[in-house]
Coordinates of N, CA and C in Angstrom, one line a residue:
M1 N 5.0 -3.7 -2.7 CA 3.8 -4.4 -2.5 C 3.6 -5.4 -3.7
R2 N 3.4 -6.6 -3.7 CA 3.2 -7.5 -4.8 C 1.7 -7.9 -5.0
Y3 N 1.3 -8.0 -6.4 CA 0.0 -8.2 -6.7 C -0.1 -9.4 -7.6
A4 N -0.9 -10.3 -7.3 CA -1.1 -11.5 -8.2 C -2.1 -11.0 -9.4
V5 N -1.6 -11.6 -10.5 CA -2.4 -11.1 -11.8 C -3.0 -12.3 -12.4
D6 N -3.0 -13.4 -11.6 CA -3.7 -14.5 -12.0 C -5.3 -14.2 -11.9
M7 N -6.0 -14.1 -13.1 CA -7.3 -13.8 -13.3 C -8.4 -15.0 -13.2
S8 N -7.8 -16.3 -13.1 CA -8.5 -17.4 -13.3 C -9.3 -18.0 -12.0
T9 N -9.2 -17.3 -10.9 CA -9.9 -17.8 -9.7 C -11.4 -17.6 -9.8
S10 N -12.2 -18.4 -8.9 CA -13.5 -18.1 -8.9 C -13.9 -17.0 -8.2
T11 N -13.0 -16.4 -7.3 CA -13.6 -15.4 -6.4 C -13.7 -14.2 -7.1
L12 N -13.0 -14.0 -8.3 CA -13.1 -12.7 -9.3 C -14.5 -12.6 -10.1
S13 N -14.9 -11.2 -10.1 CA -16.1 -11.0 -11.0 C -15.5 -9.9 -12.1
R14 N -16.0 -10.1 -13.0 CA -15.8 -9.1 -14.2 C -16.8 -7.9 -14.2
K15 N -16.2 -6.7 -14.3 CA -17.1 -5.5 -14.3 C -16.9 -4.8 -15.7
S16 N -18.0 -4.3 -16.3 CA -17.7 -3.5 -17.3 C -17.3 -2.0 -17.0
V17 N -16.3 -1.5 -17.3 CA -15.9 -0.3 -17.0 C -15.5 0.6 -18.1
P18 N -15.9 1.8 -18.4 CA -15.6 2.7 -19.4 C -14.1 3.1 -19.3
V19 N -13.4 2.9 -20.6 CA -12.1 3.2 -20.6 C -12.0 4.2 -21.7
D20 N -11.3 5.3 -21.5 CA -11.3 6.4 -22.6 C -9.9 6.2 -23.4
A21 N -9.8 6.8 -24.4 CA -8.5 6.7 -25.2 C -7.3 6.9 -24.4
E22 N -7.2 7.8 -23.5 CA -6.0 8.1 -22.7 C -5.8 6.7 -22.0
M23 N -6.8 6.3 -21.2 CA -6.5 5.0 -20.4 C -6.0 3.8 -21.3
S24 N -6.7 3.7 -22.6 CA -6.5 2.8 -23.5 C -4.9 2.7 -23.8
T25 N -4.4 3.8 -24.1 CA -3.0 4.1 -24.5 C -2.2 3.8 -23.3
F26 N -2.5 4.1 -22.2 CA -1.9 3.9 -20.8 C -1.7 2.4 -20.6
T27 N -2.8 1.9 -20.8 CA -2.9 0.3 -20.5 C -2.0 -0.4 -21.7
R28 N -2.0 0.1 -22.7 CA -1.0 -0.6 -23.7 C 0.2 -0.4 -23.4
D29 N 0.6 0.7 -22.9 CA 2.0 0.8 -22.5 C 2.4 -0.1 -21.3
I30 N 1.5 -0.1 -20.3 CA 1.8 -1.1 -19.3 C 1.9 -2.6 -19.8
R31 N 1.2 -2.9 -20.8 CA 1.3 -4.3 -21.3 C 2.5 -4.4 -22.1
T32 N 3.2 -3.5 -22.4 CA 4.5 -3.5 -23.3 C 5.7 -3.6 -22.5
P33 N 6.3 -4.8 -22.4 CA 7.7 -4.8 -21.6 C 8.5 -3.7 -22.1
G34 N 9.3 -3.2 -21.1 CA 10.3 -2.1 -21.3 C 9.8 -0.6 -21.7
T35 N 8.6 -0.4 -21.5 CA 8.2 1.0 -21.6 C 8.2 1.7 -20.2
P36 N 8.4 2.9 -20.2 CA 8.3 3.7 -18.8 C 7.3 3.2 -17.9
A37 N 6.0 3.2 -18.5 CA 4.8 3.0 -17.8 C 4.8 1.6 -17.0
R38 N 5.4 0.7 -17.8 CA 5.4 -0.8 -17.6 C 6.4 -0.7 -16.3
E39 N 7.6 -0.2 -16.5 CA 8.7 -0.1 -15.6 C 8.2 0.5 -14.1
A40 N 7.5 1.6 -14.3 CA 6.9 2.1 -13.2 C 6.0 1.2 -12.4
V41 N 5.0 0.6 -13.0 CA 4.1 -0.3 -12.4 C 4.8 -1.5 -11.8
E42 N 6.0 -1.9 -12.5 CA 6.6 -3.2 -11.9 C 7.4 -2.7 -10.5
A43 N 7.8 -1.4 -10.6 CA 8.7 -1.0 -9.6 C 7.6 -0.9 -8.2
L44 N 6.3 -0.6 -8.5 CA 5.5 -0.6 -7.4 C 4.9 -2.1 -6.9
V45 N 4.8 -3.0 -8.0 CA 4.0 -4.3 -7.7 C 4.8 -5.5 -8.1
G46 N 6.3 -5.3 -8.5 CA 7.1 -6.5 -8.8 C 6.6 -6.8 -10.3
P47 N 7.3 -7.9 -10.8 CA 7.4 -8.2 -12.1 C 6.0 -8.8 -12.6
L48 N 5.6 -8.2 -13.9 CA 4.4 -8.6 -14.4 C 4.6 -9.7 -15.6
P49 N 3.7 -10.5 -15.8 CA 3.7 -11.6 -16.9 C 4.1 -11.0 -18.3
D50 N 4.8 -11.5 -19.1 CA 5.4 -11.1 -20.3 C 4.0 -10.8 -21.1
H51 N 3.1 -11.5 -21.2 CA 2.0 -11.4 -22.0 C 0.7 -10.9 -21.2
L52 N 0.8 -9.7 -20.5 CA -0.1 -9.3 -19.7 C -1.6 -8.9 -20.6
S53 N -2.5 -9.3 -20.2 CA -3.9 -9.0 -20.8 C -4.3 -7.7 -20.2
E54 N -5.2 -7.1 -21.0 CA -5.8 -5.7 -20.8 C -6.4 -5.7 -19.4
A55 N -7.1 -6.9 -19.2 CA -7.8 -6.9 -18.0 C -7.1 -7.1 -16.9
Q56 N -5.8 -7.8 -17.0 CA -4.6 -8.0 -15.8 C -4.2 -6.4 -15.6
A57 N -3.8 -5.8 -16.7 CA -3.4 -4.4 -16.5 C -4.2 -3.6 -15.7
L58 N -5.5 -3.7 -16.2 CA -6.5 -2.9 -15.4 C -6.7 -3.1 -13.9
S59 N -6.9 -4.5 -13.7 CA -6.9 -5.0 -12.4 C -5.6 -4.5 -11.6
T60 N -4.7 -4.6 -12.2 CA -3.3 -4.2 -11.3 C -3.4 -2.8 -11.0
L61 N -3.8 -1.9 -11.8 CA -3.9 -0.4 -11.6 C -5.0 -0.1 -10.8
L62 N -6.0 -1.0 -10.7 CA -7.0 -0.8 -9.5 C -6.5 -1.2 -8.3
N63 N -5.8 -2.3 -8.1 CA -5.2 -2.7 -6.9 C -4.3 -1.6 -6.3
V64 N -3.4 -1.1 -7.1 CA -2.5 0.1 -6.8 C -3.5 1.0 -6.3
A65 N -4.4 1.7 -7.0 CA -5.2 2.8 -6.8 C -5.7 2.5 -5.3
R66 N -6.3 1.3 -5.0 CA -7.1 0.9 -4.0 C -6.0 1.0 -2.7
D67 N -4.8 0.5 -2.9 CA -4.0 0.5 -1.7 C -3.5 2.0 -1.4
K68 N -3.3 2.7 -2.4 CA -3.0 4.2 -2.2 C -4.3 5.0 -1.5
V69 N -5.4 4.9 -1.9 CA -6.5 5.4 -1.5 C -6.6 5.0 0.3
Q70 N -6.4 3.6 0.4 CA -6.6 3.0 1.7 C -5.4 3.7 2.7
E71 N -4.2 3.9 2.2 CA -3.1 4.5 2.8 C -3.4 5.9 3.2
T72 N -3.9 6.6 2.3 CA -4.4 7.9 2.6 C -5.4 8.0 3.6
A73 N -6.3 7.2 3.5 CA -7.5 7.2 4.4 C -7.0 6.8 5.7
N74 N -6.2 5.9 5.9 CA -5.6 5.6 7.2 C -4.7 6.8 7.7
A75 N -4.0 7.4 7.0 CA -3.3 8.5 7.4 C -4.2 9.5 8.0
S76 N -5.1 9.7 7.3 CA -6.3 10.8 7.8 C -6.9 10.5 9.0
G77 N -7.3 9.1 9.0 CA -7.8 8.6 10.4 C -6.9 8.9 11.6
Y78 N -5.5 8.5 11.5 CA -4.6 8.6 12.4 C -4.5 10.1 12.8
A79 N -4.4 11.0 11.8 CA -4.4 12.5 12.1 C -5.4 12.9 12.8
A80 N -6.9 12.3 12.4 CA -8.0 12.7 13.1 C -7.9 12.3 14.7
Y81 N -7.4 11.0 14.8 CA -7.3 10.5 16.2 C -6.2 11.4 16.8
A82 N -5.2 11.7 16.3 CA -4.2 12.5 17.0 C -4.7 13.9 17.4
A83 N -5.8 14.5 16.6 CA -6.1 15.6 16.9 C -7.0 15.7 18.1
T84 N -7.7 14.6 18.4 CA -8.6 14.4 19.5 C -8.0 14.2 20.9
L85 N -6.8 13.8 20.7 CA -5.9 13.8 22.0 C -5.6 14.9 22.7
N86 N -5.8 14.8 24.0 CA -5.7 16.0 24.8 C -4.1 16.0 25.6
E87 N -3.9 17.1 26.3 CA -2.6 16.9 26.9 C -2.4 15.7 27.9
E88 N -3.5 15.5 28.5 CA -3.3 14.2 29.6 C -3.1 13.1 28.7
D89 N -3.8 12.9 27.5 CA -3.6 11.6 26.9 C -1.9 11.7 26.4
R90 N -1.5 12.7 26.1 CA 0.0 12.7 25.6 C 0.8 12.5 26.6
A91 N 0.5 13.0 27.8 CA 1.4 12.9 29.0 C 1.5 11.5 29.5
A92 N 0.2 10.8 29.2 CA 0.4 9.3 29.6 C 1.0 8.6 28.9
A93 N 1.0 8.7 27.5 CA 1.7 7.9 26.5 C 3.1 8.3 26.5
D94 N 3.7 9.6 26.9 CA 5.2 10.0 27.2 C 5.4 9.2 28.5
H95 N 4.7 9.1 29.4 CA 5.1 8.5 30.7 C 5.5 7.1 30.4
G96 N 4.6 6.2 29.7 CA 4.8 5.0 29.2 C 5.8 4.5 28.5
R97 N 6.1 5.6 27.4 CA 7.3 5.4 26.8 C 8.7 5.6 27.5
K98 N 8.7 6.7 28.6 CA 9.7 6.8 29.4 C 10.0 5.6 30.2
R99 N 9.0 5.1 31.0 CA 8.9 3.9 31.8 C 9.5 2.6 31.0
R100 N 9.0 2.5 29.9 CA 9.6 1.3 29.0 C 11.1 1.5 28.7
H101 N 11.5 2.6 28.5 CA 12.8 2.9 28.1 C 13.6 2.7 29.2
E102 N 13.3 3.0 30.5 CA 14.0 3.1 31.8 C 14.1 1.6 32.0
R103 N 13.0 0.6 32.0 CA 13.1 -0.7 32.2 C 13.9 -1.4 31.4
A104 N 13.9 -1.1 30.0 CA 14.9 -1.6 29.0 C 16.4 -1.2 29.5
R105 N 16.7 0.0 29.8 CA 18.0 0.5 30.2 C 18.5 -0.4 31.5
R106 N 17.6 -0.6 32.6 CA 17.8 -1.3 33.7 C 18.3 -2.8 33.2
R107 N 17.5 -3.4 32.5 CA 17.8 -4.8 32.0 C 19.1 -4.8 31.2
A108 N 19.4 -3.8 30.5 CA 20.7 -4.0 29.8 C 22.0 -3.6 30.6
E109 N 21.7 -3.1 31.7 CA 22.8 -2.8 32.8 C 22.9 -4.1 33.5
A110 N 21.9 -4.7 33.9 CA 21.7 -6.0 34.6 C 22.4 -7.1 33.9
G111 N 22.4 -6.9 32.5 CA 23.0 -7.8 31.7 C 21.9 -9.1 31.5
T112 N 20.5 -8.7 31.6 CA 19.5 -9.6 31.4 C 18.9 -9.5 30.0
E113 N 19.5 -8.5 29.1 CA 18.9 -8.4 27.7 C 20.1 -8.3 26.8

């Protein structure tokens, strides 16, 4: 996933966020090219600017966290949905898959695919 670190757009708002010493150290590491923390973040988001500001580093971390939380929430939602399905729902889905597979097989045999 790629994140833009351009902080100059008018759609952004700045928030005052408390940052403890551990987060300050971590943010400094992300801002320093070649550190393990920087490399780990770049593996997730792609290359970061050489002169990354503290605000850009924090914004990038928030974006990564937001995406991870959304991913987890989506997975939970899908799991909850799957739990509500009954045998009839599963049988209908299975029948549809088999029917699509059979049509694709027939088209392949006929040479139309």
